[in-house]
């Protein structure tokens, strides 16, 4: 009965681990978890015989065909997600097997389906939790398959009647009539198989590190339905199409700053620039490429491209950016990017707009970028009096046909102000004091979005503020452009990186100064970054800390598992070689020091000292012998003081072997074909003086080894005394002359 329970438990743990792997993906949530738990609970009751579903096999076959057609329609016409449709069909097929009476071949089908669920899950998620579910599956699969094989062997050899077909109750009764099975599935079995499984994972990890990396998948094309694209990043951006961006808290990228030490603070908030836009038609911004050039990449794994005015890394901010997917065509960087290095398939830079188009390697959407984040002092900007380049004026003073009141508002704000820096500050201050920040923006008129924001609703998000400031500055003759990207994000103190999410999507303004280039201005009120719009992961409580630590683990998982490449293998091999060479040098140095020390010691010893040491060796050996005898006596007298006391079976076996050794030394060995009882009779016939002691030890040997007798302390002492007596009498034994 216990064997059948463990068989069912291991089988359902295997099925449950396959379901658990599905819950790691974003396509299955709480409702799916409830369904999976219900399937397992109902199947368990059916196997116990408590419940019975009176459904014919014909019904299950028809239901399977219908569900297959529905899954195909879902894949081809509705959600168009092939992996999810296949998983749904496999789960339904597994459910039909769980709800029906099961034979051995049914369990094999269930196990195979669980394995395929885990296999499909591996291409549906990059989560670090998949590693845990994979380990759980391997452990439960080891248990289930071993016990299943034992069940087949038992039914084939010990329960031949089961071949003709019996009910679950009869089978359980047959197993209960085999009491020897109760000692098979013990704690040692489960712990031992768990250890073997974990050892195989260690070997697999070593193989993963050693095997070469391939750049193309063999069975699945990268990306497609599971790649996450950033909404709002396109060459044409609608002004009123950003309202829901901050509601999506999925991570977009992680940004590490190697030059920023722990405890050091940045002088101002960073902005991860994506695209700058030059043309506005009253509804949409778009970026028109003007001086776009292709930057040739010369090396396969580490391409360095400089496209800014400075290529001195020491004066630039280094950022190591890890994107969540390769579904972007934008190089994100802090403020003005000067250069980048990464595994790009293509790189294009526009000098006039500062935009960088990228074709990412789908297997490594990570890169390092160097940016100039220096900001001129206010006095310097205010005193900039150089003329604007004609190209900048032609490109960044464009405005659509604007209502008179927008033009009037611009001139009203800029009254008596001719300095571009003061104009930018005045417009920024006006927007901050007269408008409210909100993600819930509603249009109540047929006006253009900008006019509706400035004169009617007076409520909007960052895109409205940035558009208003850029257009008002252009009306006043100051070149300005809207920039779309992400705000700084949240600092993760465990992994020491910024986590940037979809909800951090942001728009701001860059104003051109002839002597200093583009300078960042953010007209969006501080309320956009305050507690009102603070998401859970930005809070400072226990659960938020746990979330950030799990995020740190996910970052490590992506870096050292998902993105582990041939370059990483080569770097690991180089470091291992250097470490081994350093270890060899250290060991050689230690051995030389030891050799020199020994040489000095022996060279300083006089002849008298050497003879003294040689004479002390027998004394030391005799002392070790006395200590050994004393410790053995203490173990016999006080077994509780022994560190690892032997079991009764091992102790009596040891005593019996010692007795045989005594007789073998004087020519009375026990041959392998002679039983202990026959050997005792031989001693009784040839050496009756030893018969009583030998017979006592032999009887005790039989009782402990074959009769489950518990050896007592008095019996141990008695055996020790009899062996001592036999050893004392051994000189009286005649030599075997044969």
XYZ file of C-alpha atoms in Angstrom:
738
model
C 0.000 0.000 0.000
C 2.853 2.371 0.803
C 4.502 1.579 -2.530
C 1.375 2.522 -4.508
C 1.090 5.788 -2.552
C 4.662 6.782 -3.368
C 4.149 5.810 -7.005
C 1.129 8.077 -7.322
C 2.796 10.864 -5.371
C 5.901 10.868 -7.577
C 3.765 10.762 -10.745
C 1.617 13.717 -9.692
C 4.656 15.672 -8.555
C 6.068 15.184 -12.051
C 2.836 16.386 -13.651
C 2.630 19.318 -11.255
C 6.210 20.398 -12.011
C 5.305 20.534 -15.709
C 2.312 22.751 -14.883
C 4.487 24.888 -12.621
C 6.895 25.552 -15.488
C 3.982 26.965 -17.515
C 3.107 29.383 -14.712
C 6.578 30.949 -15.049
C 5.577 32.376 -18.436
C 3.427 35.475 -18.789
C 0.761 33.583 -20.741
C -0.580 31.617 -17.743
C -1.701 33.258 -14.534
C -3.778 32.635 -11.418
C -6.785 31.250 -13.288
C -4.589 28.705 -15.050
C -3.007 27.731 -11.718
C -6.476 26.995 -10.290
C -7.322 24.837 -13.319
C -4.050 22.903 -13.029
C -4.608 22.292 -9.299
C -8.158 21.077 -9.974
C -6.907 18.607 -12.615
C -4.394 17.148 -10.166
C -6.913 16.917 -7.309
C -9.569 15.201 -9.441
C -7.031 12.790 -10.937
C -5.768 11.835 -7.464
C -9.284 11.010 -6.266
C -9.952 8.959 -9.406
C -6.770 6.921 -8.903
C -7.691 6.253 -5.288
C -11.062 4.926 -6.444
C -12.979 7.612 -4.511
C -14.394 9.245 -7.652
C -15.404 7.893 -11.018
C -16.204 9.857 -14.184
C -18.726 7.816 -16.217
C -17.485 8.945 -19.640
C -16.813 6.596 -22.518
C -13.556 6.642 -24.509
C -15.588 7.729 -27.552
C -16.530 10.964 -25.784
C -12.900 11.716 -24.941
C -11.858 11.074 -28.545
C -14.543 13.409 -29.902
C -13.673 16.074 -27.311
C -9.998 15.818 -28.265
C -10.815 16.347 -31.944
C -12.964 19.395 -31.167
C -10.305 20.904 -28.910
C -7.679 20.301 -31.591
C -9.766 22.262 -34.121
C -10.272 25.083 -31.619
C -6.530 25.215 -30.908
C -5.748 25.371 -34.624
C -8.242 28.206 -35.091
C -6.665 30.040 -32.163
C -3.213 29.684 -33.703
C -4.224 30.590 -37.260
C -6.883 33.269 -36.797
C -7.218 34.562 -33.217
C -4.202 35.050 -31.001
C -1.731 33.622 -33.559
C 0.530 32.250 -30.824
C 1.688 28.820 -31.930
C 3.444 27.790 -28.727
C 0.476 28.720 -26.512
C -1.963 26.838 -28.767
C 0.236 23.729 -28.682
C 0.548 23.922 -24.900
C -3.227 24.232 -24.453
C -3.812 21.140 -26.587
C -1.184 19.127 -24.709
C -2.690 20.109 -21.352
C -6.131 18.982 -22.549
C -4.684 15.699 -23.848
C -2.954 15.122 -20.528
C -6.197 15.862 -18.670
C -8.039 13.168 -20.654
C -5.408 10.644 -19.586
C -5.507 11.742 -15.940
C -9.311 11.525 -15.715
C -9.469 8.020 -17.214
C -8.471 4.659 -15.649
C -4.749 4.297 -16.198
C -2.447 1.456 -17.161
C 1.318 1.556 -17.427
C 1.332 2.850 -21.014
C -0.979 5.707 -19.949
C 1.568 6.838 -17.375
C 4.260 6.825 -20.050
C 2.136 9.139 -22.217
C 1.517 11.461 -19.253
C 5.245 11.632 -18.487
C 6.107 12.401 -22.118
C 3.502 15.184 -22.291
C 4.916 16.751 -19.121
C 8.373 16.690 -20.673
C 7.122 18.414 -23.829
C 5.389 21.074 -21.723
C 8.723 21.826 -20.070
C 10.472 21.854 -23.454
C 8.009 24.342 -24.964
C 8.193 26.513 -21.858
C 11.937 26.891 -22.423
C 11.258 28.960 -25.569
C 8.417 30.961 -24.023
C 10.347 32.587 -21.189
C 13.793 33.824 -20.182
C 12.858 33.982 -16.491
C 15.290 32.763 -13.859
C 12.369 30.916 -12.232
C 12.427 28.503 -15.167
C 15.729 27.158 -13.842
C 14.064 26.293 -10.519
C 11.105 24.627 -12.244
C 13.533 22.706 -14.451
C 15.431 21.393 -11.421
C 12.145 20.421 -9.741
C 11.064 18.585 -12.894
C 14.344 16.670 -13.089
C 14.106 15.577 -9.441
C 10.472 14.474 -9.660
C 11.084 12.764 -13.014
C 13.925 10.743 -11.471
C 11.672 9.591 -8.652
C 8.711 8.836 -10.925
C 10.656 6.906 -13.564
C 12.570 4.761 -11.055
C 9.433 3.873 -9.100
C 7.519 3.269 -12.352
C 10.229 0.843 -13.516
C 10.083 -0.934 -10.144
C 6.303 -1.195 -10.507
C 6.648 -2.812 -13.926
C 9.198 -5.337 -12.636
C 7.077 -6.204 -9.591
C 3.990 -6.761 -11.706
C 5.956 -8.836 -14.203
C 7.634 -11.182 -11.699
C 5.897 -10.982 -8.310
C 2.334 -10.269 -9.429
C 1.806 -12.322 -12.599
C -1.947 -12.178 -12.133
C -1.857 -8.449 -12.902
C -1.118 -9.263 -16.525
C -4.671 -10.435 -17.037
C -6.072 -7.129 -15.792
C -7.197 -6.295 -12.263
C -8.895 -3.331 -10.641
C -7.103 -0.675 -8.640
C -8.393 -2.122 -5.384
C -7.206 -5.630 -6.249
C -3.818 -4.290 -7.333
C -3.384 -2.362 -4.075
C -4.328 -5.487 -2.123
C -1.746 -7.480 -4.063
C 0.925 -4.927 -3.229
C -0.076 -4.945 0.434
C 0.650 -8.700 0.508
C 4.316 -7.955 -0.255
C 5.646 -6.535 3.038
C 9.200 -6.424 1.687
C 8.216 -3.383 -0.406
C 7.838 -1.274 2.735
C 11.635 -1.198 3.116
C 12.341 -0.238 -0.501
C 11.063 3.363 -0.709
C 12.687 4.927 2.331
C 14.222 8.290 3.030
C 17.581 7.043 1.771
C 16.050 6.324 -1.642
C 14.631 9.831 -2.085
C 17.709 11.571 -0.667
C 20.067 9.455 -2.758
C 18.205 10.022 -6.029
C 17.998 13.733 -5.225
C 21.772 13.820 -4.762
C 22.356 11.995 -8.051
C 20.065 14.440 -9.865
C 21.835 17.474 -8.444
C 25.191 15.941 -9.376
C 23.948 15.569 -12.952
C 23.011 19.265 -12.914
C 26.539 20.140 -11.887
C 27.891 18.068 -14.789
C 25.367 19.697 -17.142
C 26.501 23.123 -15.974
C 30.084 22.225 -16.799
C 29.008 20.972 -20.230
C 27.054 24.201 -20.785
C 30.165 26.238 -20.092
C 32.431 24.089 -22.265
C 30.273 23.419 -25.328
C 30.670 25.909 -28.214
C 28.003 28.545 -28.833
C 26.001 28.653 -32.067
C 24.619 31.859 -33.533
C 21.538 30.323 -35.191
C 18.762 28.283 -33.634
C 18.100 24.847 -35.089
C 14.390 24.388 -34.394
C 12.962 27.780 -33.450
C 13.372 31.226 -34.897
C 14.309 33.826 -32.326
C 11.806 36.429 -31.249
C 8.529 36.599 -33.210
C 5.591 36.462 -30.886
C 7.560 36.625 -27.633
C 9.723 39.668 -28.326
C 8.687 42.766 -26.470
C 8.602 45.968 -28.531
C 8.496 49.438 -27.044
C 5.319 51.326 -27.807
C 5.869 54.966 -28.781
C 9.254 54.512 -30.494
C 8.713 55.083 -34.195
C 9.586 57.593 -36.840
C 6.139 59.146 -36.485
C 4.808 59.745 -32.975
C 1.222 60.842 -32.352
C 0.979 63.510 -29.684
C -2.052 61.978 -27.981
C -0.965 58.347 -28.237
C 1.115 58.084 -25.072
C -1.571 58.033 -22.396
C -1.211 54.393 -21.391
C 2.574 54.069 -21.592
C 3.182 54.616 -17.884
C 0.677 51.890 -16.999
C 2.979 49.179 -18.344
C 5.622 48.244 -15.752
C 7.520 45.640 -17.751
C 11.302 46.160 -17.679
C 12.742 47.613 -20.869
C 16.424 47.658 -19.973
C 18.945 47.606 -17.171
C 21.688 50.206 -17.118
C 24.929 49.813 -15.154
C 27.332 52.710 -14.592
C 30.806 51.234 -13.879
C 32.335 54.667 -13.205
C 29.822 55.535 -10.474
C 31.076 54.286 -7.116
C 28.867 53.103 -4.269
C 27.393 56.014 -2.338
C 28.119 58.487 -5.118
C 25.164 60.523 -6.379
C 24.579 61.885 -9.852
C 24.440 65.681 -10.282
C 21.046 65.507 -12.040
C 18.463 63.074 -13.321
C 19.593 61.061 -16.326
C 17.498 60.662 -19.450
C 17.979 57.710 -21.786
C 17.593 59.325 -25.170
C 16.003 57.307 -27.950
C 14.910 59.551 -30.829
C 14.771 63.289 -31.431
C 12.077 64.697 -33.705
C 12.334 67.706 -35.961
C 9.014 67.894 -37.843
C 5.589 68.573 -36.311
C 2.419 68.666 -38.430
C -0.005 69.670 -35.695
C -0.749 66.076 -34.630
C 2.430 64.033 -34.938
C 6.161 64.354 -34.529
C 8.497 62.547 -36.864
C 12.248 62.262 -37.371
C 13.477 62.971 -40.887
C 16.967 61.581 -41.543
C 19.260 64.095 -43.140
C 22.923 63.091 -42.799
C 22.499 59.399 -42.091
C 25.638 57.356 -42.574
C 26.466 53.697 -42.126
C 29.200 52.973 -39.606
C 31.202 49.947 -40.684
C 31.897 47.386 -38.015
C 35.173 45.551 -38.344
C 35.156 42.947 -35.583
C 32.611 40.259 -34.979
C 32.228 40.347 -31.228
C 33.453 43.708 -29.992
C 32.843 46.569 -32.380
C 33.811 50.080 -31.316
C 32.292 52.997 -33.194
C 32.860 56.677 -32.440
C 30.459 59.147 -34.003
C 30.654 62.138 -31.664
C 33.077 64.964 -31.185
C 34.996 63.214 -28.405
C 36.532 59.752 -28.245
C 38.224 60.155 -24.863
C 36.545 57.538 -22.640
C 37.909 59.097 -19.444
C 35.760 62.217 -19.956
C 32.590 60.352 -20.914
C 29.992 58.440 -18.898
C 30.181 54.709 -19.581
C 26.849 52.892 -19.594
C 26.389 49.149 -19.961
C 22.877 48.584 -21.223
C 21.072 45.242 -21.222
C 17.859 45.345 -23.254
C 14.939 43.050 -22.548
C 14.727 42.039 -26.225
C 16.202 42.804 -29.625
C 12.966 44.262 -30.974
C 14.280 47.818 -31.114
C 15.881 49.944 -33.792
C 17.094 52.671 -31.425
C 20.330 53.069 -29.492
C 19.428 54.334 -26.016
C 22.039 56.482 -24.317
C 22.291 59.181 -21.682
C 21.948 62.578 -23.360
C 24.499 62.934 -26.188
C 26.021 59.598 -27.248
C 29.619 59.861 -28.464
C 30.400 56.229 -29.175
C 29.270 52.664 -28.646
C 30.547 49.108 -28.707
C 28.497 45.971 -29.018
C 27.571 42.987 -31.158
C 25.532 44.932 -33.701
C 24.506 43.638 -37.085
C 24.169 47.193 -38.376
C 24.743 50.727 -37.080
C 23.676 54.036 -38.655
C 24.251 57.507 -37.251
C 22.680 60.836 -38.279
C 24.959 63.718 -37.359
C 22.302 66.437 -37.682
C 19.577 64.769 -35.583
C 21.860 62.751 -33.303
C 19.684 59.677 -33.902
C 21.273 56.247 -34.125
C 19.571 53.391 -35.922
C 20.681 49.923 -34.821
C 20.136 46.381 -36.010
C 20.749 44.332 -32.878
C 22.116 40.843 -32.719
C 18.980 38.923 -31.641
C 21.036 36.714 -29.321
C 22.780 39.599 -27.576
C 20.816 42.877 -27.448
C 23.380 44.368 -25.069
C 25.945 47.084 -25.614
C 28.150 49.709 -24.000
C 27.698 53.372 -24.847
C 29.730 56.455 -23.946
C 27.936 59.775 -23.461
C 28.802 63.363 -22.778
C 26.502 64.392 -19.912
C 28.242 67.650 -19.092
C 25.928 70.635 -18.847
C 27.204 74.205 -19.254
C 26.657 76.603 -16.380
C 23.651 78.911 -16.502
C 25.865 81.987 -16.845
C 27.662 80.428 -19.813
C 24.413 79.601 -21.606
C 23.023 83.041 -20.904
C 26.063 84.719 -22.460
C 26.066 82.591 -25.622
C 25.695 85.172 -28.418
C 27.005 83.339 -31.472
C 24.898 83.069 -34.617
C 22.882 79.923 -35.307
C 24.038 77.756 -38.221
C 21.755 77.996 -41.238
C 21.245 74.240 -41.223
C 19.956 74.303 -37.631
C 17.590 77.201 -38.365
C 16.184 75.483 -41.429
C 15.732 72.189 -39.646
C 14.506 73.111 -36.152
C 12.319 76.195 -36.584
C 9.588 74.373 -38.547
C 6.020 74.822 -37.265
C 2.648 73.927 -38.759
C -0.016 76.561 -39.306
C -0.777 77.652 -35.756
C -3.803 79.481 -34.302
C -3.285 83.150 -33.518
C -3.690 82.621 -29.782
C -0.752 80.169 -29.691
C 1.400 82.772 -31.422
C 0.087 85.424 -29.036
C 0.867 83.222 -26.015
C 4.453 82.735 -27.175
C 5.046 86.451 -27.595
C 3.287 87.177 -24.301
C 5.638 84.860 -22.427
C 8.683 86.213 -24.270
C 7.913 89.903 -23.804
C 11.105 91.864 -23.189
C 13.142 88.642 -23.419
C 15.582 88.112 -26.259
C 18.063 85.741 -24.623
C 17.349 82.085 -25.682
C 18.276 80.700 -22.262
C 15.922 83.100 -20.440
C 13.169 82.354 -22.950
C 13.537 78.614 -22.284
C 13.365 79.165 -18.512
C 10.340 81.478 -18.843
C 8.351 79.000 -20.942
C 9.324 76.142 -18.618
C 8.161 78.154 -15.596
C 4.899 79.167 -17.302
C 3.986 75.539 -18.122
C 4.813 74.400 -14.618
C 2.658 77.070 -12.930
C -0.394 77.041 -15.198
C -0.988 73.405 -16.151
C -1.672 70.162 -14.314
C 0.025 66.830 -14.901
C -2.245 63.836 -15.500
C -2.181 60.541 -17.374
C -5.921 60.735 -17.967
C -6.173 63.200 -20.858
C -9.544 63.712 -22.546
C -10.285 65.740 -25.681
C -13.425 67.883 -25.420
C -13.124 69.986 -28.620
C -12.246 69.662 -32.278
C -9.138 71.767 -31.801
C -5.677 70.464 -32.455
C -4.142 68.624 -29.472
C -1.756 71.484 -28.684
C -4.421 74.186 -28.700
C -6.776 72.024 -26.645
C -4.039 71.493 -24.044
C -2.933 75.132 -23.823
C -6.353 76.816 -23.690
C -9.084 74.293 -22.809
C -8.209 71.244 -20.742
C -4.856 72.503 -19.443
C -4.119 68.961 -18.320
C -1.729 66.536 -19.937
C 1.313 64.346 -19.677
C 4.951 64.818 -20.691
C 4.331 64.762 -24.465
C 2.000 67.764 -24.215
C 4.486 69.694 -22.084
C 7.427 68.913 -24.379
C 5.472 69.779 -27.531
C 4.240 73.041 -26.040
C 7.718 74.182 -25.019
C 9.325 73.212 -28.346
C 6.657 74.957 -30.455
C 6.595 78.118 -28.311
C 10.397 78.359 -28.542
C 10.302 77.880 -32.308
C 7.715 80.629 -32.621
C 10.174 82.906 -30.827
C 13.016 81.898 -33.142
C 14.866 79.519 -30.801
C 15.761 76.119 -32.354
C 14.289 73.306 -30.237
C 13.280 69.681 -30.683
C 11.267 67.046 -28.833
C 13.155 63.987 -27.594
C 11.499 60.693 -26.784
C 13.072 58.081 -24.525
C 13.015 57.062 -20.893
C 13.529 58.799 -17.602
C 16.229 57.569 -15.267
C 14.369 54.585 -13.760
C 14.816 53.003 -10.358
C 18.184 52.183 -8.777
C 18.649 48.536 -7.733
C 21.030 48.510 -4.790
C 21.612 44.724 -5.006
C 22.729 44.558 -8.623
C 23.912 48.188 -8.798
C 21.984 49.081 -11.942
C 19.028 51.209 -13.016
C 15.905 49.297 -13.958
C 14.058 51.167 -16.697
C 10.463 50.141 -17.396
C 7.839 50.940 -19.976
C 6.249 53.162 -17.362
C 9.412 55.309 -17.377
C 8.778 56.360 -20.988
C 9.229 60.123 -21.139
C 9.481 63.071 -23.503
C 11.517 66.250 -22.979
C 13.039 69.123 -24.940
C 16.506 69.917 -26.239
C 17.340 73.551 -26.979
C 20.217 74.457 -29.294
C 22.973 76.863 -28.213
C 25.533 77.719 -30.914
C 28.572 77.428 -28.637
C 27.495 74.334 -26.733
C 25.110 72.342 -28.914
C 21.945 70.716 -27.594
C 21.034 71.231 -23.913
C 18.305 69.304 -22.074
C 15.238 71.048 -20.607
C 12.378 69.140 -19.005
C 9.150 71.189 -18.748
C 7.170 68.302 -17.213
C 6.206 69.090 -13.576
C 7.899 67.258 -10.748
C 4.547 65.612 -9.951
C 5.238 63.181 -12.793
C 8.027 61.670 -10.686
C 6.322 61.997 -7.292
C 4.550 59.566 -4.987
C 1.241 59.923 -6.841
C 2.652 58.115 -9.860
C 5.127 55.949 -7.988
C 4.712 52.293 -8.801
C 5.055 49.419 -6.346
C 8.590 48.434 -7.331
C 9.768 51.993 -6.626
C 8.560 51.929 -3.030
C 10.759 51.212 -0.033
C 9.061 48.368 1.812
C 9.828 44.722 2.450
C 7.983 43.331 -0.588
C 9.529 45.948 -2.857
C 12.996 44.970 -1.579
C 12.224 41.316 -2.315
C 11.107 42.295 -5.802
C 14.310 44.244 -6.455
C 16.423 41.324 -5.235
C 14.553 38.949 -7.557
C 15.189 41.455 -10.331
C 18.879 41.300 -9.514
C 18.732 37.489 -9.830
C 16.977 37.822 -13.188
C 19.722 40.163 -14.387
C 22.397 37.616 -13.403
C 20.390 34.833 -15.055
C 20.167 36.790 -18.318
C 23.851 37.672 -18.212
C 25.373 34.298 -17.353
C 22.804 31.862 -18.809
C 20.700 33.419 -21.567
C 23.477 35.627 -22.970
C 26.412 33.307 -22.215
C 28.375 33.434 -25.472
C 31.546 32.195 -27.118
C 33.255 35.373 -25.987
C 32.352 34.532 -22.388
C 33.702 31.012 -22.892
C 36.970 32.356 -24.220
C 37.238 34.822 -21.345
C 36.502 32.041 -18.836
C 39.166 29.815 -20.406
C 41.734 32.613 -20.280
C 40.977 33.362 -16.645
C 41.101 29.649 -15.755
C 44.501 29.341 -17.466
C 45.831 32.389 -15.633
C 44.489 31.080 -12.319
C 46.057 27.640 -12.868
C 49.387 29.221 -13.839
C 49.294 31.395 -10.732
C 48.416 28.360 -8.604
C 51.313 26.386 -10.081
C 53.702 29.217 -9.315
C 52.412 29.451 -5.735
C 52.684 25.694 -5.181
C 56.178 25.604 -6.664
C 57.218 28.476 -4.419
C 55.800 26.743 -1.350
C 57.567 23.496 -2.214
C 60.873 25.326 -2.699
C 60.433 27.029 0.677
C 59.645 23.668 2.306
C 62.657 22.047 0.663
C 64.944 24.855 1.790
C 63.522 24.668 5.318
C 64.029 20.906 5.564
C 67.549 21.275 4.197
C 68.362 23.924 6.788
C 66.967 21.771 9.611
C 68.975 18.664 8.633
C 72.120 20.641 7.981
C 71.918 22.157 11.472
C 71.462 18.806 13.214
C 74.550 17.331 14.809
C 75.241 13.606 14.713
C 74.148 13.230 18.334
C 70.811 14.889 17.613
C 70.227 12.572 14.655
C 70.804 9.426 16.758
C 68.494 10.869 19.410
C 65.696 11.266 16.826
C 66.193 7.744 15.473
C 66.062 6.336 18.991
C 62.843 8.189 19.751
C 60.980 6.607 16.805
C 60.290 3.235 18.599
C 59.182 5.090 21.712
C 56.720 7.177 19.665
C 55.406 4.074 17.894
C 54.795 2.302 21.242
C 52.975 5.394 22.526
C 50.686 5.426 19.471
C 49.938 1.744 20.073
C 48.961 2.434 23.692
C 46.687 5.304 22.640
C 45.012 3.073 20.078
C 44.345 0.331 22.654
C 43.017 2.880 25.146
C 40.605 4.401 22.611
C 39.322 0.952 21.653
C 38.760 0.087 25.292
C 36.834 3.351 25.834
C 34.677 2.618 22.786
C 33.790 -0.803 24.172
C 33.161 0.407 27.710
C 31.438 3.684 26.870
C 30.007 3.461 23.335
C 28.175 6.770 23.781
C 31.578 8.520 23.731
C 32.443 7.057 20.351
C 32.111 9.534 17.537
C 30.651 7.039 15.073
C 29.679 3.784 16.857
C 29.436 0.738 14.624
C 26.144 -1.060 14.188
C 25.643 -4.416 15.949
C 25.901 -6.285 12.662
C 29.230 -4.686 11.752
C 30.641 -5.229 15.250
C 29.909 -8.953 15.408
C 31.217 -9.366 11.855
C 34.447 -7.646 12.926
C 34.807 -9.904 15.972
C 34.169 -13.029 13.910
C 36.813 -11.973 11.365
C 39.317 -11.416 14.178
C 38.640 -14.932 15.465
C 39.208 -16.429 11.994
C 42.434 -14.455 11.700
C 43.736 -15.973 14.956
C 43.159 -19.540 13.743
C 44.483 -18.781 10.236
C 47.822 -17.595 11.640
C 48.546 -21.137 12.960
C 47.382 -23.069 9.917
C 43.657 -23.453 10.637
C 42.020 -21.220 7.998
C 38.320 -21.242 7.211
C 37.705 -22.028 3.561
C 34.991 -20.171 1.616
C 32.917 -23.339 1.108
C 32.763 -23.997 4.884
C 29.887 -22.443 6.802
C 30.458 -20.835 10.235
C 28.619 -23.764 11.841
C 30.770 -26.361 10.091
C 33.909 -24.474 11.067
C 32.798 -24.501 14.727
C 32.317 -28.279 14.532
C 35.818 -28.680 13.051
C 37.309 -26.712 15.943
C 35.319 -28.843 18.406
C 36.732 -32.053 16.947
C 40.353 -30.947 16.612
C 40.780 -28.420 19.446
C 38.136 -29.038 22.129
C 39.734 -26.457 24.452
C 38.541 -23.702 22.118
C 35.168 -25.242 21.318
C 33.111 -23.373 23.902
C 34.451 -19.927 23.031
C 34.221 -20.506 19.278
C 30.687 -21.873 19.547
C 29.587 -18.844 21.602
C 30.960 -16.369 19.065
C 29.480 -18.385 16.160
C 25.997 -18.546 17.721
C 26.087 -14.804 18.411
C 27.247 -14.185 14.842
C 24.266 -16.142 13.465
C 21.807 -14.428 15.809
C 22.878 -10.894 14.887
C 23.429 -11.316 11.175
C 20.454 -13.496 10.300
C 18.103 -13.368 13.284
C 17.716 -9.571 13.834
C 19.197 -9.943 17.303
C 20.181 -6.671 19.012
C 23.721 -6.955 20.358
C 23.974 -5.923 24.018
C 26.889 -4.235 25.752
C 27.463 -7.253 28.008
C 27.681 -9.508 24.954
C 30.255 -7.214 23.355
C 32.425 -7.383 26.459
C 32.002 -11.145 26.615
C 33.067 -11.552 22.976
C 36.100 -9.337 23.587
C 37.116 -11.454 26.593
C 36.715 -14.736 24.687
C 38.829 -13.414 21.810
C 41.480 -12.397 24.310
C 41.341 -15.908 25.808
C 41.659 -17.527 22.350
C 44.582 -15.286 21.544
C 46.231 -16.229 24.862
C 45.811 -19.936 24.073
C 46.859 -19.668 20.428
C 50.446 -20.684 21.254
C 49.125 -24.107 22.205
C 47.711 -24.651 18.715
C 49.788 -27.174 16.685
C 50.997 -26.162 13.266
C 49.165 -27.569 10.303
C 51.722 -29.989 8.846
C 49.716 -30.616 5.759
